[in-house]
Short mmCIF file of C-alpha atoms and ligand atoms in Angstrom, two decimals:
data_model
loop_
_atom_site.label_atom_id
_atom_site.label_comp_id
_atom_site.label_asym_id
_atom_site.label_seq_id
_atom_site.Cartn_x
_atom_site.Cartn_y
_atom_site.Cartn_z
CA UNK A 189 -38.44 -6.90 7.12
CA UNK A 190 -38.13 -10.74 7.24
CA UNK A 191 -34.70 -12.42 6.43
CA UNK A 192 -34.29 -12.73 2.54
CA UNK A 193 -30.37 -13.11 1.17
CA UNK A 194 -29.73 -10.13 -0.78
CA UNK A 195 -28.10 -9.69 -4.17
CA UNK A 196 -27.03 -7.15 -6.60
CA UNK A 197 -30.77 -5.60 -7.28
CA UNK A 198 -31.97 -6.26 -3.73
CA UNK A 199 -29.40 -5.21 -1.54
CA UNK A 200 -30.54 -1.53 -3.59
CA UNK A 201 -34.05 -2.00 -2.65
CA UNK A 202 -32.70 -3.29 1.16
CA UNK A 203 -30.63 0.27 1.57
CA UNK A 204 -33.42 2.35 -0.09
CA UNK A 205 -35.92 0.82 2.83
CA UNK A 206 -33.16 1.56 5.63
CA UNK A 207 -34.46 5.30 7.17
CA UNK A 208 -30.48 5.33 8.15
CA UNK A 209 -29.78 5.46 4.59
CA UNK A 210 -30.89 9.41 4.26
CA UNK A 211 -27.77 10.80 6.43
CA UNK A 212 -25.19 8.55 4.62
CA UNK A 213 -26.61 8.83 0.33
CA UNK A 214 -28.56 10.63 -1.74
CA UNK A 215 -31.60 8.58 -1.91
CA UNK A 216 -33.13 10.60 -4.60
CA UNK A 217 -30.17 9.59 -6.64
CA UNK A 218 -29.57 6.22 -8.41
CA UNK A 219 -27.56 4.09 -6.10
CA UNK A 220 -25.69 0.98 -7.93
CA UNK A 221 -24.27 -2.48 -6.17
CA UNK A 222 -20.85 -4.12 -6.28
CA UNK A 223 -19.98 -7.43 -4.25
CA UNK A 224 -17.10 -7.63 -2.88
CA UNK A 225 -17.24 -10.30 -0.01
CA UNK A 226 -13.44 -12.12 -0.37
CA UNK A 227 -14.33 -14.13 3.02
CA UNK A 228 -15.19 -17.39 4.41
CA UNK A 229 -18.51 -16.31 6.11
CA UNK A 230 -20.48 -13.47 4.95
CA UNK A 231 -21.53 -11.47 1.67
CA UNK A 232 -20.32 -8.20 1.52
CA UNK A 233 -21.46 -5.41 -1.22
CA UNK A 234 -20.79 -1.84 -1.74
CA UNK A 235 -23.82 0.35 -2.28
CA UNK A 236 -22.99 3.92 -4.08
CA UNK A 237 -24.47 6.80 -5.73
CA UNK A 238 -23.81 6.07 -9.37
CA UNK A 239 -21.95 9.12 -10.28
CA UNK A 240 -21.53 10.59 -6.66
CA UNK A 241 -18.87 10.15 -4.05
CA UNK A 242 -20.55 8.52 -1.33
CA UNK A 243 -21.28 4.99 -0.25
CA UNK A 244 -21.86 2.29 2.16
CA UNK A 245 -20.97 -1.23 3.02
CA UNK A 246 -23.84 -3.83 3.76
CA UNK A 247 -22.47 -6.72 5.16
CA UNK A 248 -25.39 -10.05 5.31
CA UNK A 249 -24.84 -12.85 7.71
CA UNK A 250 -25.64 -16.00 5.54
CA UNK A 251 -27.91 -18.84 6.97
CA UNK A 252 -24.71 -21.14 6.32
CA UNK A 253 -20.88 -20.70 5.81
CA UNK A 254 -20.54 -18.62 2.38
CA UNK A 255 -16.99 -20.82 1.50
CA UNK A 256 -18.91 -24.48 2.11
CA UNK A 257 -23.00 -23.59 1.35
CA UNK A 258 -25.58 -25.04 2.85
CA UNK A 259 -24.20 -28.38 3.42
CA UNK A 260 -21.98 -26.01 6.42
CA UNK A 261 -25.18 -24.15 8.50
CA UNK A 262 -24.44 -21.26 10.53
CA UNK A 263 -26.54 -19.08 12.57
CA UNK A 264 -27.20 -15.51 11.91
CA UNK A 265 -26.19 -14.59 15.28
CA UNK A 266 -22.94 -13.90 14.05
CA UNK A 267 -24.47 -10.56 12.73
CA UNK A 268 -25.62 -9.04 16.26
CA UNK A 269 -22.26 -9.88 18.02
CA UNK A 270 -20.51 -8.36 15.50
CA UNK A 271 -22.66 -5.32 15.73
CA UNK A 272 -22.09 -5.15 19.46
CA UNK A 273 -18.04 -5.64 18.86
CA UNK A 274 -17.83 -3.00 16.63
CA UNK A 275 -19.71 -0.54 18.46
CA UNK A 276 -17.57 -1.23 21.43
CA UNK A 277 -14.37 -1.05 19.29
CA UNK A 278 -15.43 2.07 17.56
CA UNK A 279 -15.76 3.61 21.29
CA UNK A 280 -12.70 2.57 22.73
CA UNK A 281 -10.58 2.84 19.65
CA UNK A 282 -12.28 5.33 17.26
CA UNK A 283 -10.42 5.49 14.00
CA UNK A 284 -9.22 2.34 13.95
CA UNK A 285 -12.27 0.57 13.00
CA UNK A 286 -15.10 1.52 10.25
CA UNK A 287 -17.63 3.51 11.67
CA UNK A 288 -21.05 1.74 12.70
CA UNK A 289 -24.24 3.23 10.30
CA UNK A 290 -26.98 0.77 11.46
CA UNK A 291 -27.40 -2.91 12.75
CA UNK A 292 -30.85 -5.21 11.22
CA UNK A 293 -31.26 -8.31 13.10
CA UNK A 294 -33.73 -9.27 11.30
CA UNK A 295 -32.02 -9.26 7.92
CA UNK A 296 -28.58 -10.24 9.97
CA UNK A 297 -27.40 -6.74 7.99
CA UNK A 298 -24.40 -4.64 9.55
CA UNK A 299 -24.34 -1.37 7.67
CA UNK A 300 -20.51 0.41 7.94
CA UNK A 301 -18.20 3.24 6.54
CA UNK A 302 -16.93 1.67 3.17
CA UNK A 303 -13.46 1.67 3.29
CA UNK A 304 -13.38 2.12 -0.74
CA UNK A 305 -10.01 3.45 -1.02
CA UNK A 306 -8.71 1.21 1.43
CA UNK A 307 -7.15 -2.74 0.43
CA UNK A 308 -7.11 -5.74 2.77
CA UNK A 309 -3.21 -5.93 3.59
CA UNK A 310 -2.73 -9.71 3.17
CA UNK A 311 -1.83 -9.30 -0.50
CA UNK A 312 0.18 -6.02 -0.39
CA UNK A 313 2.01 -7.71 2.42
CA UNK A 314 3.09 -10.87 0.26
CA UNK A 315 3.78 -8.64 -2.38
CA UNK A 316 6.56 -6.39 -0.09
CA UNK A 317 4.22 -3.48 0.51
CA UNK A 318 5.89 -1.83 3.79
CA UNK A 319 2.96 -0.18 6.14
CA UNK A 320 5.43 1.68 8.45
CA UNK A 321 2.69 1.96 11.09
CA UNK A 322 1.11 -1.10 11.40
CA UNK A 323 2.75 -3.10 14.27
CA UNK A 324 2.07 0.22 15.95
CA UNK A 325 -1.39 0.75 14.90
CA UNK A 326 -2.66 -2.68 15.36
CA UNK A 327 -0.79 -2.77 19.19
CA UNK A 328 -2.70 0.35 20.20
CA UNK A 329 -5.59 -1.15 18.96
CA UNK A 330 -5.03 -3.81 21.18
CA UNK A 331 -3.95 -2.04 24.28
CA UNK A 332 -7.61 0.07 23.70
CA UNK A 333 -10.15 -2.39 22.94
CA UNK A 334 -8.42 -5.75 25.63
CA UNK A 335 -7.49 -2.71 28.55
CA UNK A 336 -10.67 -1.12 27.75
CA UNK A 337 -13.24 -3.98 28.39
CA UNK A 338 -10.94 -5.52 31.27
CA UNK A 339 -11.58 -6.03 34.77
CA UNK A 340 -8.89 -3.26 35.00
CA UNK A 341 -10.77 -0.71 33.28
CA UNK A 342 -14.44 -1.82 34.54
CA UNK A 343 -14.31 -3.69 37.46
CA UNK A 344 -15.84 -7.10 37.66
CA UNK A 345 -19.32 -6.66 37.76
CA UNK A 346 -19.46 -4.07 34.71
CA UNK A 347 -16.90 -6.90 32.81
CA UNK A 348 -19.21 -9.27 33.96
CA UNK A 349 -22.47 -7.89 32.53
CA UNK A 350 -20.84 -6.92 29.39
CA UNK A 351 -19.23 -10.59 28.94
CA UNK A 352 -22.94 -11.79 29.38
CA UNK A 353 -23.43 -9.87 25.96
CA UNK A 354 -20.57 -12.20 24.10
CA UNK A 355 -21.72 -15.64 24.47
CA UNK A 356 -20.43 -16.05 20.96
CA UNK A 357 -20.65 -20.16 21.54
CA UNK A 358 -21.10 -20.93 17.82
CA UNK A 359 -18.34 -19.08 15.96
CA UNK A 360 -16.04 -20.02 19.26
CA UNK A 361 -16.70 -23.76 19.23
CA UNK A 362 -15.51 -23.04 15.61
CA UNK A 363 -12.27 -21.51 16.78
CA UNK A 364 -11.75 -24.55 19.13
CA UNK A 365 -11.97 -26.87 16.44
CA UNK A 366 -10.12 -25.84 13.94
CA UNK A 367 -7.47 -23.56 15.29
CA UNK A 368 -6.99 -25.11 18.54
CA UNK A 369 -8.20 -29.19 18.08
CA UNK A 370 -8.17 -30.73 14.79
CA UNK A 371 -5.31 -29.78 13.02
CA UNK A 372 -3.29 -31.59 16.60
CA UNK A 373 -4.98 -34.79 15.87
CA UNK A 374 -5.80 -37.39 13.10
CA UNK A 375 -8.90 -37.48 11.21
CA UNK A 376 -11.61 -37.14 11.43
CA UNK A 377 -10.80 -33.50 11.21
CA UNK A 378 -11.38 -31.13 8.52
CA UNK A 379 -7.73 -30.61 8.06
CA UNK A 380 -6.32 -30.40 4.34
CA UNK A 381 -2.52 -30.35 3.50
CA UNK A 382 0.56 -31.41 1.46
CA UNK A 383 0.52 -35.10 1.46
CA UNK A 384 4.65 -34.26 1.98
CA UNK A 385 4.26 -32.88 5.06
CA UNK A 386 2.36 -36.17 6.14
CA UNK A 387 5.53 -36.79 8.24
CA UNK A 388 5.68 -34.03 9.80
CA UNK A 389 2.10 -33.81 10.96
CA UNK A 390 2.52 -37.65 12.27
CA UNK A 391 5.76 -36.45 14.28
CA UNK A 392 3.41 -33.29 15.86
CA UNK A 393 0.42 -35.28 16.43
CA UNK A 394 2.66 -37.80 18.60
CA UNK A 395 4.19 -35.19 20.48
CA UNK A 396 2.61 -35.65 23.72
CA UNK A 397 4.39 -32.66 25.75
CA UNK A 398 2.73 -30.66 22.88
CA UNK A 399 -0.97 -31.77 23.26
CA UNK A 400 -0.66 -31.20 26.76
CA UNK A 401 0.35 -27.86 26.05
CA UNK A 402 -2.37 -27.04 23.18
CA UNK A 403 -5.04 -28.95 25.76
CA UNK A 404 -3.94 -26.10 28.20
CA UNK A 405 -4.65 -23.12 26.01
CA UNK A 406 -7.64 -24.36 24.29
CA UNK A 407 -9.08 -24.75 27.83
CA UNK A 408 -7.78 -20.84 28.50
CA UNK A 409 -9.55 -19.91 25.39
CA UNK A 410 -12.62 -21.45 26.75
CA UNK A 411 -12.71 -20.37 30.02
CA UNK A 412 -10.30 -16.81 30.71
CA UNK A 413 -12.63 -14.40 29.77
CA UNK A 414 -10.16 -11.72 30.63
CA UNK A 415 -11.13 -8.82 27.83
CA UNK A 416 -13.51 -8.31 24.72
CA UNK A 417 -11.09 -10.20 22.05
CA UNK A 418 -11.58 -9.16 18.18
CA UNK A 419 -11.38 -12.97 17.83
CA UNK A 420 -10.23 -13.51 14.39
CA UNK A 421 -7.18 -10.33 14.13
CA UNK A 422 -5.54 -11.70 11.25
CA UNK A 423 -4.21 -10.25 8.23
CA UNK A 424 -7.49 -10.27 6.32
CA UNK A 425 -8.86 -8.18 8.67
CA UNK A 426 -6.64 -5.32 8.68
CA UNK A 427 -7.41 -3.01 5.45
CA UNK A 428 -5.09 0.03 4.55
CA UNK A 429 -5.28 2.66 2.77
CA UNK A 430 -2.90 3.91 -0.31
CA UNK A 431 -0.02 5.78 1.21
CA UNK A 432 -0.56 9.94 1.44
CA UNK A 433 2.52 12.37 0.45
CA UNK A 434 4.10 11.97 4.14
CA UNK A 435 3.98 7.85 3.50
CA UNK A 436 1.33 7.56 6.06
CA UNK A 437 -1.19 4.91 5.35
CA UNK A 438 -4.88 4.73 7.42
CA UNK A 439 -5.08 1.50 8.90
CA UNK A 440 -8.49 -0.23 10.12
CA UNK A 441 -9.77 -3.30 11.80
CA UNK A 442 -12.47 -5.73 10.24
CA UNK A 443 -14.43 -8.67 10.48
CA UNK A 444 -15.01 -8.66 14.32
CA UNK A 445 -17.87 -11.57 14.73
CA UNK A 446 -15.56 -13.96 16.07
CA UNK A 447 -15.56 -11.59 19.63
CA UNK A 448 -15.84 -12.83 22.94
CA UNK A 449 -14.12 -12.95 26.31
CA UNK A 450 -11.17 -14.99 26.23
CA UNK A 451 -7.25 -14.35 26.95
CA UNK A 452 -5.74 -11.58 25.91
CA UNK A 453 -2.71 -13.51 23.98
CA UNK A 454 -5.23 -14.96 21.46
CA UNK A 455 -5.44 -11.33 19.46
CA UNK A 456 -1.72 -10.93 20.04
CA UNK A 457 -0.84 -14.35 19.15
CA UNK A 458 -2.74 -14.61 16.23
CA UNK A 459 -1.63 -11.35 14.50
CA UNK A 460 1.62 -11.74 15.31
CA UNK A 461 2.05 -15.54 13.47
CA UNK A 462 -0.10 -13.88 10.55
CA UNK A 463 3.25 -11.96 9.56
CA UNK A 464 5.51 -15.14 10.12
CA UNK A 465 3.37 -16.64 8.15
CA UNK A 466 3.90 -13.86 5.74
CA UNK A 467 7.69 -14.00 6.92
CA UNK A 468 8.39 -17.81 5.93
CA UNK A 469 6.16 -17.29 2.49
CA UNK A 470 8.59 -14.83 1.15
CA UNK A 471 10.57 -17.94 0.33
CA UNK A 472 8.65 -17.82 -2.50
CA UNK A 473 7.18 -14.52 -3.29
CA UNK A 474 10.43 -12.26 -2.70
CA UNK A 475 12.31 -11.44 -5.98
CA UNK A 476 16.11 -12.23 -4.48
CA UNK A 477 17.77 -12.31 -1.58
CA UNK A 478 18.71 -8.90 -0.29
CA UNK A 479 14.82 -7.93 -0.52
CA UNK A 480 13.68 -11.22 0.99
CA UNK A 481 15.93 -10.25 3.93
CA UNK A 482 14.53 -6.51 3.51
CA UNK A 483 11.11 -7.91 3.71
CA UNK A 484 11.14 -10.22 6.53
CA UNK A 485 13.30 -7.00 8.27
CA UNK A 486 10.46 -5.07 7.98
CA UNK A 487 8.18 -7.64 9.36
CA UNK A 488 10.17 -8.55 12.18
CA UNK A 489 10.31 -4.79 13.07
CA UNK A 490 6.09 -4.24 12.50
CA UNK A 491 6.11 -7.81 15.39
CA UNK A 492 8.05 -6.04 17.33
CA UNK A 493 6.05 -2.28 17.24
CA UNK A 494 3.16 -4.27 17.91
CA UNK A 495 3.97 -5.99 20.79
CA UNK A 496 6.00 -3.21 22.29
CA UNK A 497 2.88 -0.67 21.77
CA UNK A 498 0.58 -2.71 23.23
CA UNK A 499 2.47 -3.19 26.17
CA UNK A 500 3.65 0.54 27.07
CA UNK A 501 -0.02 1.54 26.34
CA UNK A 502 -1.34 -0.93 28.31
CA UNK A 503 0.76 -0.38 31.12
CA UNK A 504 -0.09 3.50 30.83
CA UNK A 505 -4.07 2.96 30.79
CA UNK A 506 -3.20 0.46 33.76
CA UNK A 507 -1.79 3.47 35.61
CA UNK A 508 -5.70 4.62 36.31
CA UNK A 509 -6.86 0.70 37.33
CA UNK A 510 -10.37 0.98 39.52
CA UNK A 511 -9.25 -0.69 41.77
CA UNK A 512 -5.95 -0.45 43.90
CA UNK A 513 -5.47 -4.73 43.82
CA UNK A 514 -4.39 -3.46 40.03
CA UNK A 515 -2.20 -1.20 40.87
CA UNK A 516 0.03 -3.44 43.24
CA UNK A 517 4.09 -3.12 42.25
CA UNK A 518 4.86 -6.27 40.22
CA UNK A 519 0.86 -7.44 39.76
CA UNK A 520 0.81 -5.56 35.97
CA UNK A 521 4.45 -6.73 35.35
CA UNK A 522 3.36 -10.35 35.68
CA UNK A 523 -0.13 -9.90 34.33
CA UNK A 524 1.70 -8.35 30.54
CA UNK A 525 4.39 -11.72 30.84
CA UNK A 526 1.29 -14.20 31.19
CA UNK A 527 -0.48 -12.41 27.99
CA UNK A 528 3.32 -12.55 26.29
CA UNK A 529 2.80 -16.44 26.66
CA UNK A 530 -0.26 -17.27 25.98
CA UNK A 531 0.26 -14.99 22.42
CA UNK A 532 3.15 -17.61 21.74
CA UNK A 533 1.03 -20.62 22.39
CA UNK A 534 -1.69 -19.38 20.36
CA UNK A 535 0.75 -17.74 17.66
CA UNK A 536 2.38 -21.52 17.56
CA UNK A 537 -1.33 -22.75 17.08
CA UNK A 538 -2.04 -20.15 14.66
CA UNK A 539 1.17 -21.52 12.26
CA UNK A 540 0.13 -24.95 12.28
CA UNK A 541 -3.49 -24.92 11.53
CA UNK A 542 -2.92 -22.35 8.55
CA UNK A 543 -0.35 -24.76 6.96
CA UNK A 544 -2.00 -28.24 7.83
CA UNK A 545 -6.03 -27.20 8.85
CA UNK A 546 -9.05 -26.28 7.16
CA UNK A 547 -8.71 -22.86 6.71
CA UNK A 548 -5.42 -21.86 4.72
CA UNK A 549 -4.09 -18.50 4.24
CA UNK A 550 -3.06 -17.20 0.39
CA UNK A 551 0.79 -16.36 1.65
CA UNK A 552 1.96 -20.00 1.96
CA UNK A 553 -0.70 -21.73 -0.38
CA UNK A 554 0.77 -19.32 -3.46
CA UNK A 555 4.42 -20.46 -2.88
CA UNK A 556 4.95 -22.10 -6.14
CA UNK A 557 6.52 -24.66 -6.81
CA UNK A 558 5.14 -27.09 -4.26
CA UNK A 559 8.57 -28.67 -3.31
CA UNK A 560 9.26 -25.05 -2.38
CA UNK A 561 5.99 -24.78 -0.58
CA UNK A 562 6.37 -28.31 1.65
CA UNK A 563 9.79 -26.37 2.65
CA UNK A 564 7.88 -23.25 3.70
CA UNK A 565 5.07 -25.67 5.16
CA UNK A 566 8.33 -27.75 7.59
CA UNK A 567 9.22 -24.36 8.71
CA UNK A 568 5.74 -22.89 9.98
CA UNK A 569 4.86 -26.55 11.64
CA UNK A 570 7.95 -26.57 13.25
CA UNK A 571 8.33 -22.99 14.65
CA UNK A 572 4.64 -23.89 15.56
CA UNK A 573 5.65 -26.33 17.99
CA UNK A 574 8.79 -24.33 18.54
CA UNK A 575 6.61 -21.26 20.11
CA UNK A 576 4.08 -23.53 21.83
CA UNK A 577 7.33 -25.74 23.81
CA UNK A 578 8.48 -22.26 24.71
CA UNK A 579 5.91 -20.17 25.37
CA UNK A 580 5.97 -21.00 29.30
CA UNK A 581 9.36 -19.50 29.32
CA UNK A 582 8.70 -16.54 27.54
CA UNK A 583 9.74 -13.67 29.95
CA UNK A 584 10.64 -10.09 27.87
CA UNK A 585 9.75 -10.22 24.09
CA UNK A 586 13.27 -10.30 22.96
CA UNK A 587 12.59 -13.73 24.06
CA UNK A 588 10.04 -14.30 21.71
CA UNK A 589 12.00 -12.68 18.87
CA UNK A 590 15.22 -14.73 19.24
CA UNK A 591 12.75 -18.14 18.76
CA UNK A 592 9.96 -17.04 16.74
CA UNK A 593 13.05 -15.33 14.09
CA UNK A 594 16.49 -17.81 14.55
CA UNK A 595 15.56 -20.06 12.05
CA UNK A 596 14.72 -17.87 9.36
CA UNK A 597 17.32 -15.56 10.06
CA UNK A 598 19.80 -18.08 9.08
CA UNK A 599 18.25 -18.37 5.42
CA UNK A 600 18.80 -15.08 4.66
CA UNK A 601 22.44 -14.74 6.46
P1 ADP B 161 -16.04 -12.33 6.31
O1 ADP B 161 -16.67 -12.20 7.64
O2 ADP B 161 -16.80 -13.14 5.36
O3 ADP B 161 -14.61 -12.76 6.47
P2 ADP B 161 -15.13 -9.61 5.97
O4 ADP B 161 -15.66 -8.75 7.05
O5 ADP B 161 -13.71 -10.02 6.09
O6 ADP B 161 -16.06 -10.87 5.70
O7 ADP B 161 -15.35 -8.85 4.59
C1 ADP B 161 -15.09 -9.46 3.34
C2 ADP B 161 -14.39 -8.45 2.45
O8 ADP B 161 -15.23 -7.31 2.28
C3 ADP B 161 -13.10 -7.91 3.03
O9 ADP B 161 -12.03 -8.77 2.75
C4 ADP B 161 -12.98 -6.56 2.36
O10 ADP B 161 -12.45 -6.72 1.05
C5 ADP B 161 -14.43 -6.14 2.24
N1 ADP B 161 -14.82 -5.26 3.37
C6 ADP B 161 -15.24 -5.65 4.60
N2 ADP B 161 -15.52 -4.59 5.38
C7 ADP B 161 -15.27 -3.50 4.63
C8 ADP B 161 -15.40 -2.07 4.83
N3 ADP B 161 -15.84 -1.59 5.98
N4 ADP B 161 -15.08 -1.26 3.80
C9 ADP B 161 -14.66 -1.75 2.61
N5 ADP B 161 -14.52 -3.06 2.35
C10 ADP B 161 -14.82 -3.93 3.34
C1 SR1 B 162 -14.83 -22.17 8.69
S1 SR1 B 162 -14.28 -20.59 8.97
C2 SR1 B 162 -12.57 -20.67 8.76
C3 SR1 B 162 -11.85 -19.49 9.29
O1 SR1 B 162 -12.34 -18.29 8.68
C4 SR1 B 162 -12.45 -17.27 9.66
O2 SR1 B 162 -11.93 -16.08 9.17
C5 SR1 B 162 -11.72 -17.81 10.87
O3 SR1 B 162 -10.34 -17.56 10.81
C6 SR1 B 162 -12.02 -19.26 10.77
O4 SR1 B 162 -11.17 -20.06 11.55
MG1 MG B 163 -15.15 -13.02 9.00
#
């Protein structure tokens, strides 16, 4: 079939074509369409048997960025390497992702598991929804998919082929410009922001100690291709399900075009300042006090889970390296610290281009009223260049807790 955009009545048609279709919906019954695409990039619809159970969700790589149109052209290419991420994931880390159906290149159409009863956790976060497992969940997805495609797990020429398959140069010159380039310097960027925190972005763009730093882990991004990264792991692409009887919520992964082969710290980092950023935001979103402090508790904690999960199962999977060189006393010990820092470098990164870049997230931009939300907006820029100063002396994560959490603490003391 040649590339068409679909829409409500085609994206019907487009499933009723698909031979995959059969094992997944009744075909013989009348399917209906819902969108639901909430990101930057792609459309997204639910396809369902009107009056049935089941369903499926088509996701369309656009010829263009779906936030800017077609005055912002993309490739389609996003489609296949998203395809090829998931299927990976799904292997190494099945249950944590949605399960593959079928990939079209042509049409740029992944087809996946429709997580209909499941919610995108951003929201529920802001709002004080408490996922007990996620830090855990989202570190042993970590320790599965990064261990996994390492040179640990597959030796170099296996990692090698399979990086050969992630040359995902479009969506990762993306990355490098706005997460890890333009928000550090003055325009032209695409950077949008408070014109209060003006100062504050002139006093971090002339910070020269901190350029050098950010010029050092944008050129790691670009050139340590140590493990298959999800490559855009923040909170908008973590969906959960409503709570069962026990209080146990099924958490999954989304959204994995952005892969590649890059540092390890860049998942790490960037999930990790997603719930600071959640963290500082409850300035504004938490009712009073006690369950502001009972909020960012919890958060702190889920940091914590993740981090500490990711590192015990990594260290277990290491236990089985191919090849001795891995298993050398010390060699893993000092591998894990370098991924600690480089997921505070990119963490700090991750602060400051989601309070002063192009791409925003909905935790600080609802603080309301804006005096309240330049506050919130000092804080993230300057724990931003807080964790990238410190990262290079990051050595056990309570480290990284006692800077990434001193300030804040003292709020709600
Ligand atoms: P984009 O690449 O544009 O960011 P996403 O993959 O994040 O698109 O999907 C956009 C939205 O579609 C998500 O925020 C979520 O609400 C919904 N969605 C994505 N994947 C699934 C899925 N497998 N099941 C149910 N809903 C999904
Ligand atoms: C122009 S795309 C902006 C952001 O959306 C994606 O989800 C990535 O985070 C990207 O940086
Ligand atoms: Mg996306």
């Amino acid at each position: 079939m040649d590339y068409h955009i679909l829409d409500l009545r085609s994206v019907v048609n487009y499933v009723t074509s698909r031979p995959e279709a059969a094992a997944r919906l009744d075909l013989t019954s009348s399917l209906e369409a819902q969108e639901v695409s909430d990101g930057n990039l792609n459309a997204v619809f639910r396809v369902r048997e009107v009056g049935g159970a089941r369903s499926v969700l088509i996701k369309q790589g656009l010829p263009y960025l779906r936030v800017a149109g077609e005055g912002w052209p993309l490739s389609r290419e996003r489609a296949d390497f998203e395809a090829r991420s998931l299927a990976r994931q799904h292997a190494a880390a099945p249950g944590l992702v949605p399960e593959p159906y079928w990939h079209d290149h042509d049409m740029a159409v992944n087809a996946m598991e429709d997580l209909h009863l499941h919610a995108v956790i951003r929201a529920p976060l802001i709002a004080g929804v408490r996922l007990e497992t996620l830090g855990e969940t989202i570190g042993a997805f970590l320790a599965a998919t990064l261990y996994g495609s390492s040179d640990f797990a597959l030796g170099g020429v296996a990692r090698t082929r399979l990086a050969a398959q992630f040359q995902n140069v479009e969506l990762c010159e993306l990355t490098e410009a706005l997460v890890l380039t333009e928000p550090f310097y003055p325009p032209p960027n695409r950077n949008t922001y408070l014109p209060a925190l003006q100062g504050a972005l002139d006093d971090l763009q002339a910070d020269a100690p901190l350029l050098t730093r950010v010029a050092a882990l944008k050129h790691r991004f670009m050139t340590c291709g140590q493990a298959l990264l999800h490559g855009d792991l923040h909170t908008g692409s973590v969906m959960a399900s409503p709570p069962d009887a026990r209080g146990h919520s099924d958490i999954r992964v989304i959204d994995s075009e952005f892969a590649f082969f890059g540092p390890m710290g860049f998942d790490l980092g960037l999930f990790l300042a997603n719930l600071l950023l959640c963290a500082h935001a409850q300035a504004g979103h938490a009712p009073d006090t006690a369950e502001r402090a009972g909020r960012r508790a919890y958060l702190r904690r889920q940091m914590r889970a993740c981090w500490e999960t990711f590192e015990g199962q990594f260290r277990e999977r290491s236990q089985g390296a191919i090849s001795a060189s891995w298993r050398e006393p010390g060699f893993m010990d000092d591998f894990l610290v370098s991924v600690l820092r480089d997921a505070g470098g990119y963490a700090g990164c991750e602060l400051i281009r989601r309070t002063a870049g192009f791409a925003h997230v909905l935790d600080f931009d609802s603080v309301e009223p804006e005096t309240l939300r330049v506050q919130v907006g000092r804080r993230n820029l300057a724990l931003g260049r807080a964790l990238i100063h410190g990262a290079s002396g990051l050595e056990h994560y309570d480290d990284f807790d006692a800077l990434a959490w001193s300030d804040v603490l003292k709020e709600d003391a």
